[in-house]
CSV table of C-alpha atoms in Angstrom, one decimal:
chain,number,residue,atom,x,y,z
A,59,UNK,CA,89.7,84.1,85.4
A,60,UNK,CA,89.2,82.7,88.9
A,61,UNK,CA,87.4,85.0,91.3
A,62,UNK,CA,88.4,85.1,94.9
A,63,UNK,CA,85.7,84.3,97.5
A,64,UNK,CA,86.2,87.5,99.4
A,65,UNK,CA,83.8,86.8,102.2
A,66,UNK,CA,85.5,83.5,103.0
A,67,UNK,CA,88.9,85.1,102.7
A,68,UNK,CA,87.9,88.0,105.1
A,69,UNK,CA,86.4,85.5,107.6
A,70,UNK,CA,89.6,83.5,107.6
A,71,UNK,CA,92.2,86.4,107.4
A,72,UNK,CA,95.7,85.2,108.1
A,73,UNK,CA,98.7,87.4,108.2
A,74,UNK,CA,100.8,85.5,105.8
A,75,UNK,CA,98.0,85.3,103.2
A,76,UNK,CA,96.5,88.8,103.6
A,77,UNK,CA,98.9,91.5,104.8
A,78,UNK,CA,97.3,94.8,103.7
A,79,UNK,CA,100.3,95.9,101.6
A,80,UNK,CA,101.6,93.0,99.6
A,81,UNK,CA,104.1,94.8,97.4
A,82,UNK,CA,105.8,98.2,96.9
A,83,UNK,CA,104.0,98.2,93.5
A,84,UNK,CA,100.7,98.3,95.4
A,85,UNK,CA,100.7,102.1,95.0
A,86,UNK,CA,99.5,104.6,92.4
A,87,UNK,CA,101.4,105.0,89.2
A,88,UNK,CA,101.9,108.8,89.6
A,89,UNK,CA,104.0,108.1,92.7
A,90,UNK,CA,106.6,106.3,90.7
A,91,UNK,CA,106.5,108.9,87.9
A,92,UNK,CA,106.9,111.7,90.5
A,93,UNK,CA,109.5,109.7,92.4
A,94,UNK,CA,111.8,109.6,89.3
A,95,UNK,CA,111.7,113.4,89.0
A,96,UNK,CA,112.2,113.9,92.7
A,97,UNK,CA,115.1,111.4,92.7
A,98,UNK,CA,116.6,113.2,89.7
A,99,UNK,CA,116.1,116.9,90.6
A,100,UNK,CA,115.6,117.0,94.4
A,101,UNK,CA,117.8,114.3,96.0
A,102,UNK,CA,118.7,116.6,98.9
A,103,UNK,CA,115.3,117.9,99.9
A,104,UNK,CA,113.7,116.5,103.1
A,105,UNK,CA,110.0,116.3,103.3
A,106,UNK,CA,107.5,115.4,106.1
A,107,UNK,CA,104.2,113.7,105.2
A,108,UNK,CA,101.4,113.8,107.8
A,109,UNK,CA,98.1,111.9,108.2
A,110,UNK,CA,95.1,114.2,108.1
A,111,UNK,CA,91.6,112.9,108.9
A,112,UNK,CA,89.2,115.4,107.6
A,113,UNK,CA,86.2,113.4,108.9
A,114,UNK,CA,86.9,114.5,112.5
A,115,UNK,CA,83.7,112.8,113.8
A,116,UNK,CA,85.4,109.5,113.2
A,117,UNK,CA,87.9,108.7,115.9
A,118,UNK,CA,90.3,106.4,114.1
A,119,UNK,CA,92.3,105.6,117.2
A,120,UNK,CA,89.2,104.2,118.8
A,121,UNK,CA,88.4,101.9,115.8
A,122,UNK,CA,91.9,100.7,115.0
A,123,UNK,CA,94.2,98.9,117.4
A,124,UNK,CA,97.6,100.7,117.6
A,125,UNK,CA,99.6,97.5,118.0
A,126,UNK,CA,98.0,96.0,114.9
A,127,UNK,CA,98.5,99.3,113.0
A,128,UNK,CA,102.2,99.2,113.9
A,129,UNK,CA,102.5,95.6,112.7
A,130,UNK,CA,101.0,96.5,109.3
A,131,UNK,CA,103.3,99.6,108.9
A,132,UNK,CA,106.3,97.5,110.0
A,133,UNK,CA,105.4,94.8,107.5
A,134,UNK,CA,105.3,97.4,104.7
A,135,UNK,CA,108.8,98.5,105.7
A,136,UNK,CA,110.1,94.9,105.0
A,137,UNK,CA,109.0,95.0,101.4
A,138,UNK,CA,111.4,95.4,98.4
A,139,UNK,CA,110.7,95.5,94.7
A,140,UNK,CA,110.9,91.9,93.4
A,141,UNK,CA,113.0,90.9,90.3
A,142,UNK,CA,109.7,90.3,88.4
A,143,UNK,CA,108.5,93.8,89.3
A,144,UNK,CA,111.7,95.5,88.3
A,145,UNK,CA,111.8,93.6,84.9
A,146,UNK,CA,108.2,94.7,84.3
A,147,UNK,CA,108.9,98.3,85.1
A,148,UNK,CA,112.0,98.3,82.9
A,149,UNK,CA,110.5,96.5,80.0
A,150,UNK,CA,106.8,97.6,79.8
A,151,UNK,CA,105.5,100.5,77.8
A,152,UNK,CA,103.6,103.2,79.6
A,153,UNK,CA,101.5,105.8,77.8
A,154,UNK,CA,102.9,104.4,74.5
A,155,UNK,CA,106.4,105.1,75.6
A,156,UNK,CA,109.1,102.4,76.2
A,157,UNK,CA,111.6,102.7,78.9
A,158,UNK,CA,109.9,105.6,80.7
A,159,UNK,CA,112.1,104.8,83.7
A,160,UNK,CA,115.8,105.5,83.5
A,161,UNK,CA,118.1,102.6,84.1
A,162,UNK,CA,120.0,104.5,86.9
A,163,UNK,CA,116.7,105.3,88.6
A,164,UNK,CA,115.6,101.6,88.5
A,165,UNK,CA,119.0,100.5,89.9
A,166,UNK,CA,118.3,102.9,92.9
A,167,UNK,CA,114.7,101.7,93.1
A,168,UNK,CA,115.7,98.0,93.4
A,169,UNK,CA,117.1,98.7,96.9
A,170,UNK,CA,114.3,101.0,98.0
A,171,UNK,CA,112.8,100.6,101.5
A,172,UNK,CA,110.1,102.7,103.1
A,173,UNK,CA,111.6,104.9,105.9
A,174,UNK,CA,110.7,104.9,109.5
A,175,UNK,CA,107.5,106.4,110.8
A,176,UNK,CA,106.4,108.2,114.0
A,177,UNK,CA,103.0,107.1,115.5
A,178,UNK,CA,101.1,108.4,118.5
A,179,UNK,CA,97.5,109.1,119.6
A,180,UNK,CA,95.8,112.3,120.5
A,181,UNK,CA,92.1,112.8,121.3
A,182,UNK,CA,91.0,109.7,119.5
A,183,UNK,CA,93.1,110.4,116.4
A,184,UNK,CA,96.4,108.9,115.2
A,185,UNK,CA,99.3,111.3,114.7
A,186,UNK,CA,101.2,109.5,111.9
A,187,UNK,CA,104.2,111.3,110.3
A,188,UNK,CA,107.0,110.3,108.0
A,189,UNK,CA,110.3,112.4,108.1
A,190,UNK,CA,113.3,112.1,105.8
A,191,UNK,CA,114.4,112.5,102.2
A,192,UNK,CA,111.5,113.5,99.9
A,193,UNK,CA,112.6,110.6,97.7
A,194,UNK,CA,111.6,108.2,100.5
A,195,UNK,CA,108.8,109.8,102.5
A,196,UNK,CA,106.7,110.4,99.3
A,197,UNK,CA,106.3,106.6,98.9
A,198,UNK,CA,104.5,106.3,102.3
A,199,UNK,CA,101.4,108.2,101.2
A,200,UNK,CA,99.5,105.5,99.4
A,201,UNK,CA,100.4,102.5,101.6
A,202,UNK,CA,99.7,104.4,104.8
A,203,UNK,CA,96.2,105.4,103.6
A,204,UNK,CA,95.5,101.9,102.3
A,205,UNK,CA,96.5,100.4,105.6
A,206,UNK,CA,94.3,102.7,107.7
A,207,UNK,CA,91.3,102.3,105.5
A,208,UNK,CA,91.5,98.6,105.3
A,209,UNK,CA,92.1,98.3,109.0
A,210,UNK,CA,89.0,100.4,109.6
A,211,UNK,CA,87.0,98.1,107.3
A,212,UNK,CA,88.3,95.0,109.1
A,213,UNK,CA,87.4,96.5,112.4
A,214,UNK,CA,83.8,97.2,111.2
A,215,UNK,CA,83.5,93.6,110.0
A,216,UNK,CA,85.2,91.7,112.8
A,217,UNK,CA,81.9,90.7,114.5
A,218,UNK,CA,80.1,89.6,111.3
A,219,UNK,CA,79.8,85.8,110.8
A,220,UNK,CA,80.5,83.9,107.6
A,221,UNK,CA,77.0,84.3,106.2
A,222,UNK,CA,76.7,88.0,107.1
A,223,UNK,CA,80.0,88.6,105.3
A,224,UNK,CA,78.6,86.7,102.3
A,225,UNK,CA,75.5,88.9,102.2
A,226,UNK,CA,77.6,92.0,102.6
A,227,UNK,CA,79.8,91.3,99.6
A,228,UNK,CA,76.9,89.9,97.5
A,229,UNK,CA,75.1,93.2,98.0
A,230,UNK,CA,78.2,95.3,97.3
A,231,UNK,CA,78.9,93.4,94.1
A,232,UNK,CA,75.3,93.8,92.9
A,233,UNK,CA,75.5,97.5,93.8
A,234,UNK,CA,78.7,98.0,91.9
A,235,UNK,CA,77.6,96.0,88.9
A,236,UNK,CA,74.4,98.1,88.6
A,237,UNK,CA,76.8,101.1,88.2
A,238,UNK,CA,78.7,99.2,85.5
A,239,UNK,CA,75.4,98.6,83.6
A,240,UNK,CA,74.6,102.3,83.7
A,241,UNK,CA,78.0,103.4,82.6
A,242,UNK,CA,78.3,101.1,79.6
A,243,UNK,CA,75.3,102.9,78.1
A,244,UNK,CA,77.6,105.9,77.5
A,245,UNK,CA,79.3,105.6,74.0
A,246,UNK,CA,83.0,106.1,73.9
A,247,UNK,CA,83.3,106.4,77.7
A,248,UNK,CA,86.9,106.3,79.0
A,249,UNK,CA,87.1,105.4,82.7
A,250,UNK,CA,89.8,104.1,85.0
A,251,UNK,CA,90.3,103.0,88.5
A,252,UNK,CA,91.7,105.6,90.9
A,253,UNK,CA,90.6,103.9,94.1
A,254,UNK,CA,93.7,102.6,95.8
A,255,UNK,CA,94.2,105.2,98.6
A,256,UNK,CA,90.7,104.9,100.2
A,257,UNK,CA,89.7,101.4,99.1
A,258,UNK,CA,87.8,99.0,101.3
A,259,UNK,CA,90.5,96.4,100.9
A,260,UNK,CA,93.0,95.2,98.4
A,261,UNK,CA,90.9,92.1,97.5
A,262,UNK,CA,87.9,94.3,96.9
A,263,UNK,CA,89.8,96.7,94.7
A,264,UNK,CA,91.0,93.8,92.7
A,265,UNK,CA,87.4,92.5,92.3
A,266,UNK,CA,86.3,95.9,91.2
A,267,UNK,CA,89.1,96.2,88.6
A,268,UNK,CA,88.3,92.7,87.2
A,269,UNK,CA,84.6,93.6,87.1
A,270,UNK,CA,85.2,96.8,85.2
A,271,UNK,CA,87.5,95.0,82.8
A,272,UNK,CA,84.8,92.4,82.2
A,273,UNK,CA,81.8,94.7,82.2
A,274,UNK,CA,83.0,97.8,80.4
A,275,UNK,CA,85.5,96.3,77.9
A,276,UNK,CA,87.5,98.9,76.0
A,277,UNK,CA,85.7,101.7,77.9
A,278,UNK,CA,87.8,100.7,80.9
A,279,UNK,CA,91.3,102.0,80.1
A,280,UNK,CA,93.3,101.0,83.1
A,281,UNK,CA,94.1,101.4,86.8
A,282,UNK,CA,96.3,103.7,88.8
A,283,UNK,CA,97.3,100.7,90.9
A,284,UNK,CA,100.6,99.5,89.5
A,285,UNK,CA,100.4,96.0,91.0
A,286,UNK,CA,96.9,95.4,89.7
A,287,UNK,CA,98.0,96.8,86.3
A,288,UNK,CA,100.8,94.3,86.1
A,289,UNK,CA,98.7,91.4,87.4
A,290,UNK,CA,95.7,92.0,85.2
A,291,UNK,CA,97.5,93.2,82.0
A,292,UNK,CA,96.0,96.7,82.2
A,293,UNK,CA,97.5,100.1,81.5
A,294,UNK,CA,99.0,101.8,84.6
A,295,UNK,CA,97.6,105.3,84.6
A,296,UNK,CA,98.5,108.5,86.4
A,297,UNK,CA,100.5,111.7,86.1
A,298,UNK,CA,101.4,114.1,88.9
A,299,UNK,CA,99.9,115.3,92.2
A,300,UNK,CA,99.7,118.4,94.4
A,301,UNK,CA,102.9,117.6,96.4
A,302,UNK,CA,105.1,118.8,93.6
A,303,UNK,CA,103.9,122.4,93.6
A,304,UNK,CA,103.4,122.3,97.3
A,305,UNK,CA,107.1,121.4,97.9
A,306,UNK,CA,108.5,123.8,95.3
A,307,UNK,CA,106.3,126.6,96.8
A,308,UNK,CA,107.6,125.8,100.3
A,309,UNK,CA,111.2,126.0,99.0
A,310,UNK,CA,110.6,129.4,97.3
A,311,UNK,CA,112.8,132.2,98.5
A,312,UNK,CA,110.6,135.1,97.3
A,313,UNK,CA,106.9,135.9,96.6
A,314,UNK,CA,107.6,135.9,92.8
A,315,UNK,CA,109.3,132.5,93.0
A,316,UNK,CA,106.3,131.2,95.0
A,317,UNK,CA,103.8,132.5,92.4
A,318,UNK,CA,105.8,130.8,89.6
A,319,UNK,CA,106.2,127.5,91.4
A,320,UNK,CA,103.2,125.8,89.8
A,321,UNK,CA,104.7,126.5,86.3
A,322,UNK,CA,108.2,125.5,87.3
A,323,UNK,CA,106.8,122.1,88.2
A,324,UNK,CA,105.3,121.8,84.7
A,325,UNK,CA,108.6,122.8,83.1
A,326,UNK,CA,110.5,120.2,85.1
A,327,UNK,CA,107.8,117.6,84.5
A,328,UNK,CA,108.3,118.2,80.7
A,329,UNK,CA,112.0,117.4,81.1
A,330,UNK,CA,111.0,113.8,82.0
A,331,UNK,CA,107.7,113.2,80.3
A,332,UNK,CA,105.7,114.3,77.3
A,333,UNK,CA,102.7,113.5,75.2
A,334,UNK,CA,99.7,112.1,77.1
A,335,UNK,CA,101.6,112.6,80.4
A,336,UNK,CA,101.3,116.4,80.0
A,337,UNK,CA,98.3,116.8,82.2
A,338,UNK,CA,98.0,119.9,84.3
A,339,UNK,CA,96.8,119.8,87.9
A,340,UNK,CA,95.7,123.4,88.4
A,341,UNK,CA,94.1,123.6,91.8
A,342,UNK,CA,96.9,123.4,94.4
A,343,UNK,CA,96.7,127.1,95.0
A,344,UNK,CA,93.3,127.7,93.3
A,345,UNK,CA,92.4,127.1,89.6
A,346,UNK,CA,91.4,130.8,89.0
A,347,UNK,CA,94.9,132.0,90.1
A,348,UNK,CA,96.6,129.2,88.1
A,349,UNK,CA,94.8,130.1,84.9
A,350,UNK,CA,95.1,133.9,85.4
A,351,UNK,CA,98.9,133.7,85.7
A,352,UNK,CA,99.6,130.7,83.4
A,353,UNK,CA,102.0,131.2,80.5
A,354,UNK,CA,100.6,130.7,77.0
A,355,UNK,CA,102.6,127.4,76.6
A,356,UNK,CA,100.4,125.7,79.2
A,357,UNK,CA,97.6,125.7,76.6
A,358,UNK,CA,99.7,123.4,74.5
A,359,UNK,CA,99.6,120.7,77.1
A,360,UNK,CA,97.4,117.6,76.5
A,361,UNK,CA,94.9,118.4,79.1
A,362,UNK,CA,93.8,119.3,82.7
A,363,UNK,CA,92.8,117.3,85.7
A,364,UNK,CA,90.5,119.5,87.9
A,365,UNK,CA,90.6,117.8,91.3
A,366,UNK,CA,88.7,119.9,93.9
A,367,UNK,CA,85.9,121.7,92.0
A,368,UNK,CA,82.6,120.2,90.9
A,369,UNK,CA,83.1,118.5,87.5
A,370,UNK,CA,80.9,120.7,85.4
A,371,UNK,CA,81.9,124.0,86.9
A,372,UNK,CA,85.6,123.1,86.9
A,373,UNK,CA,85.5,121.8,83.4
A,374,UNK,CA,83.7,124.9,82.0
A,375,UNK,CA,86.3,127.1,83.6
A,376,UNK,CA,89.1,125.3,81.9
A,377,UNK,CA,87.3,125.2,78.5
A,378,UNK,CA,86.7,129.0,78.7
A,379,UNK,CA,90.4,129.5,79.3
A,380,UNK,CA,91.4,127.3,76.4
A,381,UNK,CA,89.1,129.3,74.1
A,382,UNK,CA,90.6,132.5,75.4
A,383,UNK,CA,93.9,131.2,74.2
A,384,UNK,CA,92.5,130.3,70.7
A,385,UNK,CA,92.6,126.6,71.5
A,386,UNK,CA,89.7,124.2,70.3
A,387,UNK,CA,88.6,122.2,73.4
A,388,UNK,CA,87.8,119.3,71.2
A,389,UNK,CA,91.5,118.7,70.8
A,390,UNK,CA,92.1,118.7,74.5
A,391,UNK,CA,91.4,116.3,77.4
A,392,UNK,CA,89.9,116.8,80.8
A,393,UNK,CA,90.4,114.1,83.4
A,394,UNK,CA,87.7,114.2,86.0
A,395,UNK,CA,88.6,112.6,89.3
A,396,UNK,CA,87.1,114.3,92.3
A,397,UNK,CA,84.5,112.4,94.3
A,398,UNK,CA,83.0,110.7,91.2
A,399,UNK,CA,80.1,108.2,91.2
A,400,UNK,CA,77.8,107.0,88.5
A,401,UNK,CA,75.6,110.0,88.8
A,402,UNK,CA,78.4,112.6,88.5
A,403,UNK,CA,80.1,110.7,85.7
A,404,UNK,CA,76.8,110.5,83.7
A,405,UNK,CA,76.1,114.2,84.2
A,406,UNK,CA,79.6,115.3,83.3
A,407,UNK,CA,79.7,113.0,80.3
A,408,UNK,CA,76.4,114.3,79.0
A,409,UNK,CA,77.3,117.9,79.6
A,410,UNK,CA,80.7,117.8,77.8
A,411,UNK,CA,80.1,115.2,75.2
A,412,UNK,CA,81.2,116.6,71.8
A,413,UNK,CA,82.8,119.6,73.5
A,414,UNK,CA,86.0,118.2,74.9
A,415,UNK,CA,87.7,114.8,75.2
A,416,UNK,CA,87.0,113.2,78.6
A,417,UNK,CA,88.4,110.6,80.9
A,418,UNK,CA,87.2,109.7,84.4
A,419,UNK,CA,89.3,108.5,87.3
A,420,UNK,CA,86.9,106.7,89.6
A,421,UNK,CA,88.1,106.5,93.1
A,422,UNK,CA,86.6,106.1,96.6
A,423,UNK,CA,83.0,105.5,95.3
A,424,UNK,CA,84.2,102.7,93.2
A,425,UNK,CA,86.4,100.8,95.7
A,426,UNK,CA,84.7,101.7,99.0
A,427,UNK,CA,80.9,102.0,98.5
A,428,UNK,CA,79.3,99.7,101.0
A,429,UNK,CA,76.5,102.0,102.1
A,430,UNK,CA,73.4,99.9,102.7
A,431,UNK,CA,75.1,96.6,102.1
A,432,UNK,CA,75.7,95.3,105.7
A,433,UNK,CA,73.0,93.0,107.1
A,434,UNK,CA,73.1,95.1,110.2
A,435,UNK,CA,73.7,98.8,109.4
A,436,UNK,CA,77.1,100.1,110.4
A,437,UNK,CA,78.4,103.5,109.5
A,438,UNK,CA,81.9,102.2,110.1
A,439,UNK,CA,81.8,100.8,106.6
A,440,UNK,CA,81.2,104.2,105.1
A,441,UNK,CA,84.3,105.9,103.6
A,442,UNK,CA,85.9,108.8,105.3
A,443,UNK,CA,88.0,111.7,103.9
A,444,UNK,CA,91.5,110.8,105.0
A,445,UNK,CA,94.7,112.1,103.3
A,446,UNK,CA,98.5,111.9,103.8
A,447,UNK,CA,99.9,115.3,102.7
A,448,UNK,CA,103.3,116.8,102.6
A,449,UNK,CA,103.4,119.3,105.5
A,450,UNK,CA,106.9,120.6,105.3
A,451,UNK,CA,109.9,120.7,103.0
A,452,UNK,CA,113.4,121.4,104.4
A,453,UNK,CA,111.6,122.4,107.6
A,454,UNK,CA,109.5,125.0,105.8
A,455,UNK,CA,105.7,124.7,105.9
A,456,UNK,CA,103.9,123.3,102.9
A,457,UNK,CA,100.4,124.4,102.0
A,458,UNK,CA,97.6,123.4,99.7
A,459,UNK,CA,94.8,126.0,99.2
A,460,UNK,CA,92.5,123.9,96.8
A,461,UNK,CA,89.4,125.2,95.1
A,462,UNK,CA,87.5,123.9,98.1
A,463,UNK,CA,88.8,125.6,101.3
A,464,UNK,CA,87.7,122.6,103.3
A,465,UNK,CA,90.4,120.6,101.5
A,466,UNK,CA,93.1,123.2,102.4
A,467,UNK,CA,96.1,121.9,104.4
A,468,UNK,CA,98.9,123.7,106.2
A,469,UNK,CA,99.2,126.0,109.2
A,470,UNK,CA,96.9,129.0,109.3
A,471,UNK,CA,99.5,131.8,109.0
A,472,UNK,CA,101.1,130.3,105.9
A,473,UNK,CA,97.7,129.6,104.3
A,474,UNK,CA,96.8,133.3,104.9
A,475,UNK,CA,100.1,134.3,103.2
A,476,UNK,CA,99.3,132.1,100.2
A,477,UNK,CA,95.8,133.5,99.9
A,478,UNK,CA,97.2,137.1,99.9
A,479,UNK,CA,99.5,136.1,97.0
A,480,UNK,CA,97.3,133.8,94.9
A,481,UNK,CA,94.0,135.4,95.8
A,482,UNK,CA,90.7,133.7,96.9
A,483,UNK,CA,88.8,133.9,93.6
A,484,UNK,CA,86.9,130.8,92.7
A,485,UNK,CA,87.4,129.0,96.0
A,486,UNK,CA,84.0,127.8,97.2
A,487,UNK,CA,83.5,125.8,100.4
A,488,UNK,CA,81.8,122.4,99.9
A,489,UNK,CA,81.3,119.4,102.1
A,490,UNK,CA,84.1,116.8,101.8
A,491,UNK,CA,82.8,113.3,101.9
A,492,UNK,CA,85.7,111.4,100.3
């Protein structure tokens, strides 16, 4: 395998060689899985996605040139799925299942184009929104975040010379490899790359994926990035995300329908997918509320992905719920994915080893950990907490409560309505770093 000289490539960046988004496959696998369901069940729903910078101390519009940002967004809109990519999607097996994508859906996807965007600036922040059919705006989430994060990285490095860049990446590689050496001491570890949305850059994510494949062997079970999965012969991994219950909740016409929306999502998901894809994401409106109201059949699903609670606390809550349903946790899977690093992975692994099957989706702290690596210290290389969330569906406000109130999104009045319905139990404020 030939390794790219990232420092040289960054120093000599050229548009034709290194646009930030190179392919519509440069996205997370769960977006394609959700897209097929959205395309099939909700073709007439319109949805708005909005950029949200939780790290308000970072003024993105001061760091990133608006003209250059528009150029990158415009370039992404020129992309189409290639014949090679379409053949791979149609012919590859995912999660042990052949032809997971319907022929009619793939025919539609072959002509897919990212829709238009609206961009402005206010008080040092970008106001970036995507309006239109849900089946189109949903696909902006990952490329928009990848573009903004990489443009911020490029801005932070623009004054570094060739040797300073060389030192930066040498230190980052050594730092990342030290984590690999720690993690390969954990027997039967299952870990994957979930780092597309807040990566330092595409080239760096690719290096991290190749390093994990080399350093962890069979313990590294794949990547959420579909393009990298195709190019490196890895499993494409991912299931579903918060936007599904957020949209269905927004479209609800009664309080009862709203309370049932998280379970309606699971029923519809099961129409399309099964087996190892039956992973529950419980925290859109609070895990405690989800578990309290969950039908018994939810316990039959393969596992859970707690995404906004500390790994050990969140995992224990789910295990206790399984046991209350007469289910042996050893037969189930928990996918940990919130703010992981080597320390939290080790602690969760050691705590739950032998109790439940585990998998770890390693995100921002895999693909964007440059703290202490720059020859001259720059906080601009530190990752920020930036998301692109669905904010309305058919003109109705969409809300995420989360187990961490600091991750909540939506207008205050609607959030308060949701809290009255779902309750506030188990929601604990924590600092959000990534």
